[in-house]
Short mmCIF file of C-alpha atoms and ligand atoms in Angstrom, two decimals:
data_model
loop_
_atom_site.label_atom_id
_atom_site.label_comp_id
_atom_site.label_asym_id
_atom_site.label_seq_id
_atom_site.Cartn_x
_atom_site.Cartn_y
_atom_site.Cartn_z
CA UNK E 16 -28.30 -9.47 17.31
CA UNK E 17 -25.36 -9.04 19.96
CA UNK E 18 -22.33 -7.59 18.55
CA UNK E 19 -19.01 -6.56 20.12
CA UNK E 20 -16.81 -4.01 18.10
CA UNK E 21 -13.16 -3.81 18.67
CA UNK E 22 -11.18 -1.21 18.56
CA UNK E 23 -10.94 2.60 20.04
CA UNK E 24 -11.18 5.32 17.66
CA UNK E 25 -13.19 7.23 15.78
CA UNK E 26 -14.09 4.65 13.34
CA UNK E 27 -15.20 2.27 16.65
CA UNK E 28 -17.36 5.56 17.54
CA UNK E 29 -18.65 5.44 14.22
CA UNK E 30 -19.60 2.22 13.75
CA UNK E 31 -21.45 1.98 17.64
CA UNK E 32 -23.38 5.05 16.81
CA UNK E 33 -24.48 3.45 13.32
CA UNK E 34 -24.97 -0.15 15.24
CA UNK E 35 -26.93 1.69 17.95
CA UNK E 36 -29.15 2.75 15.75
CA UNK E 37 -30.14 -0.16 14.16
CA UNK E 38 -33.33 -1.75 15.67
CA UNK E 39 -31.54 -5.23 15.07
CA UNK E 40 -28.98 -4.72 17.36
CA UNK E 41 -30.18 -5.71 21.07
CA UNK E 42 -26.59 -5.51 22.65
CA UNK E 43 -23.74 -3.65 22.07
CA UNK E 44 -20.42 -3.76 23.26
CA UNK E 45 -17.43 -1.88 22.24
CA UNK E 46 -13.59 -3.21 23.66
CA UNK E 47 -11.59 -1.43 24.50
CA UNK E 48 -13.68 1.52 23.53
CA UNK E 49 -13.05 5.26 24.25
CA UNK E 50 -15.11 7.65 26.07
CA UNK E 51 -17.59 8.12 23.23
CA UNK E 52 -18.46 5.00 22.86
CA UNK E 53 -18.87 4.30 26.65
CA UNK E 54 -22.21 6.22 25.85
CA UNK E 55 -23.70 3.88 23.57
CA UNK E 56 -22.07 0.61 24.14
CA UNK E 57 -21.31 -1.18 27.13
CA UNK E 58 -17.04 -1.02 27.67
CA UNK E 59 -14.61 -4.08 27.81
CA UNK E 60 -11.28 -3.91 28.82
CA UNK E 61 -9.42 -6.20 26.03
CA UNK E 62 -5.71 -6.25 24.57
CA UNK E 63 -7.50 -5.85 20.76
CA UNK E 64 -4.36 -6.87 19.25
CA UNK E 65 -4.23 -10.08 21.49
CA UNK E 66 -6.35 -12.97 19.03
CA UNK E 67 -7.34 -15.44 22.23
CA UNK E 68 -8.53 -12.69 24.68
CA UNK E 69 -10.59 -10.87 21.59
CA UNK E 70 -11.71 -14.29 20.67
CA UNK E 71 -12.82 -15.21 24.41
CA UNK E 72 -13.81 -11.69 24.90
CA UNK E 73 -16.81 -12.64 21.90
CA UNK E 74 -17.31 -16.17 23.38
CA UNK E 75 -18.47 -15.15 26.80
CA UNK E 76 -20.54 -12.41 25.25
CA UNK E 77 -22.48 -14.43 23.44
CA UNK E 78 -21.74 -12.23 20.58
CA UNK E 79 -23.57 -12.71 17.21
CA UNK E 80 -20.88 -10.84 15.41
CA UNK E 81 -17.61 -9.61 15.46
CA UNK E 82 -16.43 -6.04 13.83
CA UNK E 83 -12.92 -5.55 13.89
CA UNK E 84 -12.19 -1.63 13.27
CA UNK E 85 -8.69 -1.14 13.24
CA UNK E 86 -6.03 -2.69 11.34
CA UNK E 87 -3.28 -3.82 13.77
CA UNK E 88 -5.95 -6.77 15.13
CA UNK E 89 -6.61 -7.59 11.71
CA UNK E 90 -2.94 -7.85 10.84
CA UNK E 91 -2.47 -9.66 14.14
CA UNK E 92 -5.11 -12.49 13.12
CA UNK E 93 -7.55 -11.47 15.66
CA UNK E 94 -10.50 -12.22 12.85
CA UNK E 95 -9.36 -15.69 12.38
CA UNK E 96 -9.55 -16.66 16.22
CA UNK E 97 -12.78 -15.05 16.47
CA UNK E 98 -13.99 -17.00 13.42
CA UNK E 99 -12.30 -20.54 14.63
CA UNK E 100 -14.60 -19.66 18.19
CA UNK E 101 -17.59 -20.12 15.77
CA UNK E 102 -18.68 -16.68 15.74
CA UNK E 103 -19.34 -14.39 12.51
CA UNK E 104 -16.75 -11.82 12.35
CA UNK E 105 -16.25 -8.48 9.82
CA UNK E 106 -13.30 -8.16 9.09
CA UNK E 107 -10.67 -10.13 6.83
CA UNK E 108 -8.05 -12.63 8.17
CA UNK E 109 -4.60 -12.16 8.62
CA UNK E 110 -3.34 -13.03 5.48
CA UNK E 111 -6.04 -11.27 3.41
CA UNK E 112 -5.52 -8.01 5.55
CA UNK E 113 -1.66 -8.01 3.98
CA UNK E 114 -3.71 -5.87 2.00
CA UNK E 115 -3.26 -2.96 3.65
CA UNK E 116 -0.23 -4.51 6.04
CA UNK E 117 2.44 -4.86 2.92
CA UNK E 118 2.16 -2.39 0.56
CA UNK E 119 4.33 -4.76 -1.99
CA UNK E 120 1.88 -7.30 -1.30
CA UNK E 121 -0.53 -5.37 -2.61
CA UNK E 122 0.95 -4.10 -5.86
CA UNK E 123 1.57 -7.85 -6.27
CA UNK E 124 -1.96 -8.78 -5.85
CA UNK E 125 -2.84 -5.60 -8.11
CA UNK E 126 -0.41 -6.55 -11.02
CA UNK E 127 -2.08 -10.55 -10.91
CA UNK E 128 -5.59 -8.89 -10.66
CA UNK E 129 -4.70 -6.11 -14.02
CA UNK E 130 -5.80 -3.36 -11.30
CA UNK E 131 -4.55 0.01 -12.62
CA UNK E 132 -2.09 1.63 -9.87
CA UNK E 133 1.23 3.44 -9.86
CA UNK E 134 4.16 1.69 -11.40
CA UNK E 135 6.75 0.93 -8.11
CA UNK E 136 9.58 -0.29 -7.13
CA UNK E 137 10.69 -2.49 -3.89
CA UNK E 138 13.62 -1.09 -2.72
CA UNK E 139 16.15 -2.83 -0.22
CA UNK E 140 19.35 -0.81 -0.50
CA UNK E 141 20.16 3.08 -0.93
CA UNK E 142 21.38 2.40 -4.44
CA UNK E 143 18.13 0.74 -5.48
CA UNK E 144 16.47 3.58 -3.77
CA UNK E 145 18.32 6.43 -5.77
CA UNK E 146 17.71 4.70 -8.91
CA UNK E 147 13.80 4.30 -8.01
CA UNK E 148 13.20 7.84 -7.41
CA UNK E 149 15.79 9.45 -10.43
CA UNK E 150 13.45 7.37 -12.79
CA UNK E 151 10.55 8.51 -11.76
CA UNK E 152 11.71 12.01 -11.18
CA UNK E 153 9.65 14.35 -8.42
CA UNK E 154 7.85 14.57 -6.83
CA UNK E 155 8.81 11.77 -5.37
CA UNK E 156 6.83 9.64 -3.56
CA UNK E 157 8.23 7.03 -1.05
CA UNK E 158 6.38 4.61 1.55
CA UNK E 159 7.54 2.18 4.46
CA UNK E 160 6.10 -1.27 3.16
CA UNK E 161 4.61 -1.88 6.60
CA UNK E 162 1.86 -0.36 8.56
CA UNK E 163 2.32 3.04 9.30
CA UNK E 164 -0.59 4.50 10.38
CA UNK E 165 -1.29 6.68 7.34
CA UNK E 166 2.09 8.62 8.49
CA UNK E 167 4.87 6.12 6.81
CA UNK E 168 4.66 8.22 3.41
CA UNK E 169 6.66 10.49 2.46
CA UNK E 170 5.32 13.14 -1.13
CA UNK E 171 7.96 15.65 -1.66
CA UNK E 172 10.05 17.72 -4.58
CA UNK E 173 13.23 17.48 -2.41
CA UNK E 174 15.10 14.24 -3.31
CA UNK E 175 17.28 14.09 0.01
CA UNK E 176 14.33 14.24 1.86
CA UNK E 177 12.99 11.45 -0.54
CA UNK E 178 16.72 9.33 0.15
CA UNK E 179 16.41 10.01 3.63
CA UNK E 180 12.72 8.52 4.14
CA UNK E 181 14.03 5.44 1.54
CA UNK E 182 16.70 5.11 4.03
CA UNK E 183 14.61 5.06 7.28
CA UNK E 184 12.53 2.31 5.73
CA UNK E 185 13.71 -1.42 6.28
CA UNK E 186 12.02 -1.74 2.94
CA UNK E 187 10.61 1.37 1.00
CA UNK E 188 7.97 1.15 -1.57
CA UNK E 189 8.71 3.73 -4.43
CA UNK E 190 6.66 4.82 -6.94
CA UNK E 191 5.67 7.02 -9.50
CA UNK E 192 3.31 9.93 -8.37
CA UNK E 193 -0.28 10.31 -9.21
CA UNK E 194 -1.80 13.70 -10.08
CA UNK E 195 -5.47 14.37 -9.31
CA UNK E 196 -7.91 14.57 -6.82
CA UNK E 197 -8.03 11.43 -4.54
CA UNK E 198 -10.98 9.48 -3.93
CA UNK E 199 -11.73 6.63 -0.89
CA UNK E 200 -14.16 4.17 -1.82
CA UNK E 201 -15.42 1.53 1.05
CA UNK E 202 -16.62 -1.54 -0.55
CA UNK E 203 -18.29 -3.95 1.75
CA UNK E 204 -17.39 -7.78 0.84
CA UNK E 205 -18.12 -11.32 1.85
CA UNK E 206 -15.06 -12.51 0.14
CA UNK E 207 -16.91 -13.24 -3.49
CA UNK E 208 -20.11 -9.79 -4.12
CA UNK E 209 -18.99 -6.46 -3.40
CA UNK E 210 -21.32 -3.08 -2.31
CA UNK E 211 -20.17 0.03 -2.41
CA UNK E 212 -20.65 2.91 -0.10
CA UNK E 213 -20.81 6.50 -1.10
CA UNK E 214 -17.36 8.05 -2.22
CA UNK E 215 -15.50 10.40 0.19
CA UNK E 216 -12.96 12.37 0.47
CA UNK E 217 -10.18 12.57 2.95
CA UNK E 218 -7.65 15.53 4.15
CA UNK E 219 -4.28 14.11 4.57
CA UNK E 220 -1.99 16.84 5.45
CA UNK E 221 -1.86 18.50 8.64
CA UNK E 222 -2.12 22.08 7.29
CA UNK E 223 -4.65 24.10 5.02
CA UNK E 224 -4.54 23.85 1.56
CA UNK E 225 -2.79 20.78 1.64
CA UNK E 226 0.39 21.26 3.22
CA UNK E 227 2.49 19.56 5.47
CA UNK E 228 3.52 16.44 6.61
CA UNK E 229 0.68 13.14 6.24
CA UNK E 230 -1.71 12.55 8.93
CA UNK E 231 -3.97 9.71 9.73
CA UNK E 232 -6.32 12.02 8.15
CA UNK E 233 -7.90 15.53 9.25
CA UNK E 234 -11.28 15.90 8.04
CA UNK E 235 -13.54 14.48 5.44
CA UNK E 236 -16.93 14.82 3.40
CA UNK E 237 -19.50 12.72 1.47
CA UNK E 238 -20.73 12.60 -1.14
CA UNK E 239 -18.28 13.65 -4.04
CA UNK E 240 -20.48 16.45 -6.02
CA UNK E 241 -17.72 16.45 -8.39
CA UNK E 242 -17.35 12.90 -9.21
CA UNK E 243 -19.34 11.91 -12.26
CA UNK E 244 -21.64 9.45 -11.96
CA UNK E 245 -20.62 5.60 -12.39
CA UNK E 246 -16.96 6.09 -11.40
CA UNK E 247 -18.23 3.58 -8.23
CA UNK E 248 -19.16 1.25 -10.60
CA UNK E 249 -16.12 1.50 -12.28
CA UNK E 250 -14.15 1.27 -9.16
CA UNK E 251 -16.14 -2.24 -8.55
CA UNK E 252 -15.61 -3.17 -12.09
CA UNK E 253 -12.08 -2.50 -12.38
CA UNK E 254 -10.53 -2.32 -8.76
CA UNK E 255 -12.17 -4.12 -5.98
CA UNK E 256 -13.97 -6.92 -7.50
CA UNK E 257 -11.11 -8.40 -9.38
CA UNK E 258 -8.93 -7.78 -6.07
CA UNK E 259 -11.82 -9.83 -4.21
CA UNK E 260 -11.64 -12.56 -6.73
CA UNK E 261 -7.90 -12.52 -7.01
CA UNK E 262 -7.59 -13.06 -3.11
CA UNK E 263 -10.45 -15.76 -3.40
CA UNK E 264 -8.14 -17.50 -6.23
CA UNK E 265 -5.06 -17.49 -3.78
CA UNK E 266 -7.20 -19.34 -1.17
CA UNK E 267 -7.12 -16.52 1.18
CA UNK E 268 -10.84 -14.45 0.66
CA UNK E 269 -11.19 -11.02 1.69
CA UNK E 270 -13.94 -10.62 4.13
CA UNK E 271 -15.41 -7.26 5.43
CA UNK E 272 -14.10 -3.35 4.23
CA UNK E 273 -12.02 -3.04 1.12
CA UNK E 274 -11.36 0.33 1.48
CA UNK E 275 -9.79 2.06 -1.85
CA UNK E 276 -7.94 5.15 -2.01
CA UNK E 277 -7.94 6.30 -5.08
CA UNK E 278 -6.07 8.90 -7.34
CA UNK E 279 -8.69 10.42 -10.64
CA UNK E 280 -5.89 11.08 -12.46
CA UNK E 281 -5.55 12.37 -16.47
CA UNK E 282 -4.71 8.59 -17.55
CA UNK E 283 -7.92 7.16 -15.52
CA UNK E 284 -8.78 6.06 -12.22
CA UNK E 285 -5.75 4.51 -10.49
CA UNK E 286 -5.16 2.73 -6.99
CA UNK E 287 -3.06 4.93 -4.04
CA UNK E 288 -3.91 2.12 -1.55
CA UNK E 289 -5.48 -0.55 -0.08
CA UNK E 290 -6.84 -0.60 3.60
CA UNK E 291 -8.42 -3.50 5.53
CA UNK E 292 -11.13 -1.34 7.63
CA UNK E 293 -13.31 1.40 7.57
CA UNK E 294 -10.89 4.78 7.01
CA UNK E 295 -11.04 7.48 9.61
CA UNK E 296 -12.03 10.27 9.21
CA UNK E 297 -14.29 9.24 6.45
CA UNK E 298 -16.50 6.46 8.38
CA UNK E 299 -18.08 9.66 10.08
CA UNK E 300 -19.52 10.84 7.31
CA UNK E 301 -19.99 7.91 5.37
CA UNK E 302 -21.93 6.61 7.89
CA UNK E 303 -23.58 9.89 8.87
CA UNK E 304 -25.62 9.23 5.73
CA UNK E 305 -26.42 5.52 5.80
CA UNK E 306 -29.96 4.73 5.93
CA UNK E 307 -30.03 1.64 5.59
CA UNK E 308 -29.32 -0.47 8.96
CA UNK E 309 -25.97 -1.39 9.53
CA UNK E 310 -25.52 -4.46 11.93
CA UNK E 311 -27.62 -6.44 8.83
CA UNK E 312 -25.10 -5.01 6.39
CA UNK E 313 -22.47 -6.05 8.26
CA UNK E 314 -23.90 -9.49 9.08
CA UNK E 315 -24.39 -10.17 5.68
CA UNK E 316 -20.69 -9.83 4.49
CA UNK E 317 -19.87 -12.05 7.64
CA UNK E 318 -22.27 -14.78 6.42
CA UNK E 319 -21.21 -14.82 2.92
CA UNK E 320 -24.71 -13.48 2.19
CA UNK E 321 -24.06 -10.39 0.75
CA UNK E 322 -25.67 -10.97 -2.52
CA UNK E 323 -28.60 -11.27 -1.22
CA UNK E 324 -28.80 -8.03 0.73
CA UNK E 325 -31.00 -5.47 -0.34
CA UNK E 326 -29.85 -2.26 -2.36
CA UNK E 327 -28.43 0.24 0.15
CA UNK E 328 -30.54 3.44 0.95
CA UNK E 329 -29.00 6.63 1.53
CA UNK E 330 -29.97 9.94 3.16
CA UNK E 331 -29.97 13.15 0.98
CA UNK E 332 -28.02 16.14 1.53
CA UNK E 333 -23.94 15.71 2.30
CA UNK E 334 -22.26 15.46 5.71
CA UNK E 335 -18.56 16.85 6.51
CA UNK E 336 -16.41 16.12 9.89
CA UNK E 337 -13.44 18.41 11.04
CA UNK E 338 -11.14 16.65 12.87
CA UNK E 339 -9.96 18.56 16.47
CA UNK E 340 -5.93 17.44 16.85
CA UNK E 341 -3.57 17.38 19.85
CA UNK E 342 -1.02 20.70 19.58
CA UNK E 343 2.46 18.38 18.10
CA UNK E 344 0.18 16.12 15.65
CA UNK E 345 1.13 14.99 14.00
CA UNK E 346 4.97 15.19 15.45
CA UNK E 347 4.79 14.19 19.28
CA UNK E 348 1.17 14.67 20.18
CA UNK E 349 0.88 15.98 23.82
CA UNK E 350 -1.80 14.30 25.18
CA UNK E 351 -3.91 15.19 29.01
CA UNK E 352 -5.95 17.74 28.23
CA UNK E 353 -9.22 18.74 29.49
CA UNK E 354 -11.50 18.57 26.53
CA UNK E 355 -14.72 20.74 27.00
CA UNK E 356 -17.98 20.27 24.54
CA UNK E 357 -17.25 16.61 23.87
CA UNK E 358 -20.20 14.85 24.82
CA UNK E 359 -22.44 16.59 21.64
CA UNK E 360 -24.83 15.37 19.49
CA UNK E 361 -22.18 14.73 16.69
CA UNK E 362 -18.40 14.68 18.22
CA UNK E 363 -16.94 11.32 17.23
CA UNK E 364 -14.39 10.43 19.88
CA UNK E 365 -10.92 8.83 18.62
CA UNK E 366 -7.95 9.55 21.40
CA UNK E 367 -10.39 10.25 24.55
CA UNK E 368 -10.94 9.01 28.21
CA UNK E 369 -12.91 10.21 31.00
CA UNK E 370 -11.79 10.85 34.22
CA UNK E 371 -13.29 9.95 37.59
CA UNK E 372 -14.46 13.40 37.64
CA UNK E 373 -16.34 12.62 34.77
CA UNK E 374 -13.65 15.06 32.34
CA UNK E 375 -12.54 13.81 28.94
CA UNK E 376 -9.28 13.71 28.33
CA UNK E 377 -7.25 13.60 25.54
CA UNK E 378 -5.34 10.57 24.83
CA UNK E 379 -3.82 10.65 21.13
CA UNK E 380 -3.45 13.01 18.02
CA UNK E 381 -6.50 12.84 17.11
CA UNK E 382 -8.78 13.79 19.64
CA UNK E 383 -12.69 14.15 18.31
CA UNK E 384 -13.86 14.90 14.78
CA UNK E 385 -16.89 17.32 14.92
CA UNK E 386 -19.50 15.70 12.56
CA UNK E 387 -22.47 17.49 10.56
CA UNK E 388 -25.50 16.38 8.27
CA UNK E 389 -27.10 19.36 5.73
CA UNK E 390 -29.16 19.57 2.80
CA UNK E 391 -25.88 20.80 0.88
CA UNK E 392 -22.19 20.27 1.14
CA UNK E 393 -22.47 23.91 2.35
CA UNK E 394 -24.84 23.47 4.89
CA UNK E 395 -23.46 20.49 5.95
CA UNK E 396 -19.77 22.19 6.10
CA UNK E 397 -21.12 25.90 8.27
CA UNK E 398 -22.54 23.26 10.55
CA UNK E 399 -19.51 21.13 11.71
CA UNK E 400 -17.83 24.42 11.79
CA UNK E 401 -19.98 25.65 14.02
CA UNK E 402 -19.99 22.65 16.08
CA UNK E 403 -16.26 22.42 15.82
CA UNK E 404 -15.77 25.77 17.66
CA UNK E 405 -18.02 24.79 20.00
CA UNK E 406 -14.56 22.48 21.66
CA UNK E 407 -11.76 24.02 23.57
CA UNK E 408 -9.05 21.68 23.57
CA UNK E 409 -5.91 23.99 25.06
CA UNK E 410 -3.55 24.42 21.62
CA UNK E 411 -5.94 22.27 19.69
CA UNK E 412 -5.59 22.72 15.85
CA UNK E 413 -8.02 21.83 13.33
CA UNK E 414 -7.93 22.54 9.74
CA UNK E 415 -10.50 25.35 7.97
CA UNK E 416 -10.41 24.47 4.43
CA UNK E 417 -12.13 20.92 5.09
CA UNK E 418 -14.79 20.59 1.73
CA UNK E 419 -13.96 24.10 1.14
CA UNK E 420 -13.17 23.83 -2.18
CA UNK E 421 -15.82 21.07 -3.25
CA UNK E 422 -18.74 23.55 -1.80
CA UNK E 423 -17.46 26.21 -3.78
CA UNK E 424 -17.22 23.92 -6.63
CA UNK E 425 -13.42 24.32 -7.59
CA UNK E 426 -12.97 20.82 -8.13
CA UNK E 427 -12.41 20.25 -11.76
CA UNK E 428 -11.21 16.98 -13.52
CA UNK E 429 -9.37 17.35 -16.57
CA UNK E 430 -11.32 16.04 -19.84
P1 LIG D 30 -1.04 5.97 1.54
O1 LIG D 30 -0.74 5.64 2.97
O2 LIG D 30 -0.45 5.04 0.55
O3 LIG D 30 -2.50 6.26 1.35
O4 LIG D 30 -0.45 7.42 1.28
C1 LIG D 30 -0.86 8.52 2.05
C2 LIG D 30 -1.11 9.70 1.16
O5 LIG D 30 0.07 10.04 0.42
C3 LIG D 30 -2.18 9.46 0.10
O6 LIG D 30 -3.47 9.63 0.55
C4 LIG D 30 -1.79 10.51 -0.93
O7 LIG D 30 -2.24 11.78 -0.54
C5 LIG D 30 -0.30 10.48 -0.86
N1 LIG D 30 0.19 9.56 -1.89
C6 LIG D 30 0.43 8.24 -1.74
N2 LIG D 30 0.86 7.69 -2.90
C7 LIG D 30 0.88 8.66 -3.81
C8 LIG D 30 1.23 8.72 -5.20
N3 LIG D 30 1.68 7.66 -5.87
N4 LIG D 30 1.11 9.91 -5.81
C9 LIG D 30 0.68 11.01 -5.15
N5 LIG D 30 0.36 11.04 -3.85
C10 LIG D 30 0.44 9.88 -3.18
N1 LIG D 31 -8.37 8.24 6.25
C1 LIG D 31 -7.31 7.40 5.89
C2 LIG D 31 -7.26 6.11 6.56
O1 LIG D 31 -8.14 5.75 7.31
O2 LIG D 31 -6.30 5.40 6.35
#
């Protein structure tokens, strides 16, 4: 199988390193890549945002399938040209990836689907805005309806700061907030069965203990030893499949990586948000632990032939990455730093390139997440520590609570 993955972050790293390993795959290439995945994929140069040139890109490789990794391509349609070239392509069109691309499209789709989620309003004007958040009361939580890169929410007790981010927002999502410990669920879909992968958890803020402004995310762990069994199969049940079969209904059918963010809240499981791709940082350990090959998994969903796929296998033991940030992330990044340790057994690459000289570079917030595998959430955790301060990234911050409180079992959800 020849497959071409688009995109240039950690989740791209991810997925080559999984695709690499999968005896199925016979050619990989990753555009426009970073320099983590120039080690195990061949690099194209490609405007991944541009549907003709990704299209063309995946005609003239002869490529058996598509991946799409990151969200502005989807958003941009770059799935549907790829498709209308007659190749098989993960990842959902345009208008299925308004998923994740209009967060009022998807409390609409929710609300027609009966998925459980927090009650919202779309808000237009400062007035509407006010009256939004002085219903709900804090803390408040407001979001730009468009994509934001995980940074276009704003959770805080202050309610100027809440009227201030309303009024930043051509339109502002606002909606009541959801107490509990958040969950993000990839489901794999070819646009009618959906499969699961383990739960993870994510690390939002930039600082320890949760504090902060939002990032794109800054570390994460699988799997969930505090999340009772069957809640995945509730999440299917209640969450993704209907939102599959609602899309289907409209005519426009999800293809590829549901991903669900999730809030386990007193009231029940309820929906944070919707994403069109694998999440970063979670993809690294997600697929740290996924025995099972993944090009074939990924094949499937593009051939509508997911049903038919076998049950997935996973390793045992838990896996934990620490993302390594630029000093000003998630602010003003400064970016152009000499990154030392990088080419490990285990860093994931996200904002990298290498020099002539053969240096890596950084080239984003996010720089490299430091990945580990262990027979326990423990082990798993001293070991991407240890391989985490194994980098020197000049003013590099990373957090040093990542899984901290799951390994010491401090996780508790209310009865
Ligand atoms: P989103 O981009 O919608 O995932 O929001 C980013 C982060 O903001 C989430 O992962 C949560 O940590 C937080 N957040 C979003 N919506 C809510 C909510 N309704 N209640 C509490 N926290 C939220
Ligand atoms: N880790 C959050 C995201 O990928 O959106």
């Amino acid at each position: 199988m020849r497959v071409l993955v688009i995109g240039s972050g950690a989740r791209e790293h991810a997925l080559c390193l999984a695709l690499a390993a999968d005896p199925a795959v016979t050619f990989l290439v990753c555009a426009p890549g970073n320099a983590g995945t120039a080690a195990v994929a061949e690099q194209r140069r490609v405007d991944a945002t541009d549907p003709a040139a990704v299209a063309e890109l995946a005609r003239e490789l002869a490529a058996d399938l598509a991946v799409i990794g990151p969200e502005a391509p989807l958003v941009a349609g770059v799935a549907d040209a790829v498709r209308a070239a007659g190749i098989a392509c993960f990842g959902p069109s345009a208008a299925a990836a308004r998923l994740e691309g209009s967060k009022a499209f998807a409390k609409d789709v929710m609300a027609a689907a009966g998925v459980p989620t927090a009650r919202a309003y779309l808000c237009t004007s400062a007035d509407e805005a006010t009256k939004a958040l002085d219903e709900f009361g804090p803390p408040y939580v407001v979001k730009d309806d468009g994509l934001a890169a995980g940074k276009g929410v704003v959770v805080t007790a202050d309610r100027d700061e809440a009227i201030a981010h309303a009024a930043a927002c051509e339109r502002a999502v606002i909606e009541e907030y959801l107490d509990g410990p958040e969950v993000s669920l990839f489901c794999v879909t070819d646009g009618t069965a959906v499969v699961p992968l383990l739960a993870a958890q994510d690390f939002k803020r930039i600082g320890g203990g949760d504090t902060g402004p939002n990032t794109g995310g800054m570390g994460a762990y699988a799997p969930l030893p505090w999340l009772p069994p069957g809640v995945s199969d509730e999440v299917v049940r209640t969450v993704a499949q209907p939102t599959v079969d609602e899309m289907a209904r409209r005519g426009t059918p999800f293809t590829g990586l549901l991903y669900v963010g999730l809030a386990i809240t007193r009231a029940g499981l309820r929906v944070v948000e919707f994403n069109a791709r694998f999440g970063d940082p979670e993809t690294q350990v997600v697929l740290a632990l996924l025995d099972t090959p993944l090009g074939g998994l990924l094949a499937a969903a593009a051939d509508g032939t997911l049903a038919g796929h076998p049950p997935l296998r996973w390793r045992p033991g838990a896996a934990v990455t620490v993302v390594l940030a630029a000093p000003g992330y998630p602010g003003s990044p400064r970016t152009g730093d000499v990154l030392t340790g990088a080419d490990q057994p285990g860093i994931v690459h996200a904002g990298t390139h290498r020099r002539d000289d053969g240096a890596v570079v950084s080239a984003g917030g996010r720089v490299v997440s430091a990945t580990a595998v262990g027979d326990s959430l423990r082990d798993a955790r001293s070991r991407a520590y240890a391989l985490v301060a194994t980098l020197h990234l000049p003013d590099g911050q990373y957090r040093t609570d990542i899984a901290l409180r799951a390994a010491n079992d401090e996780i508790r959800l209310d009865p």
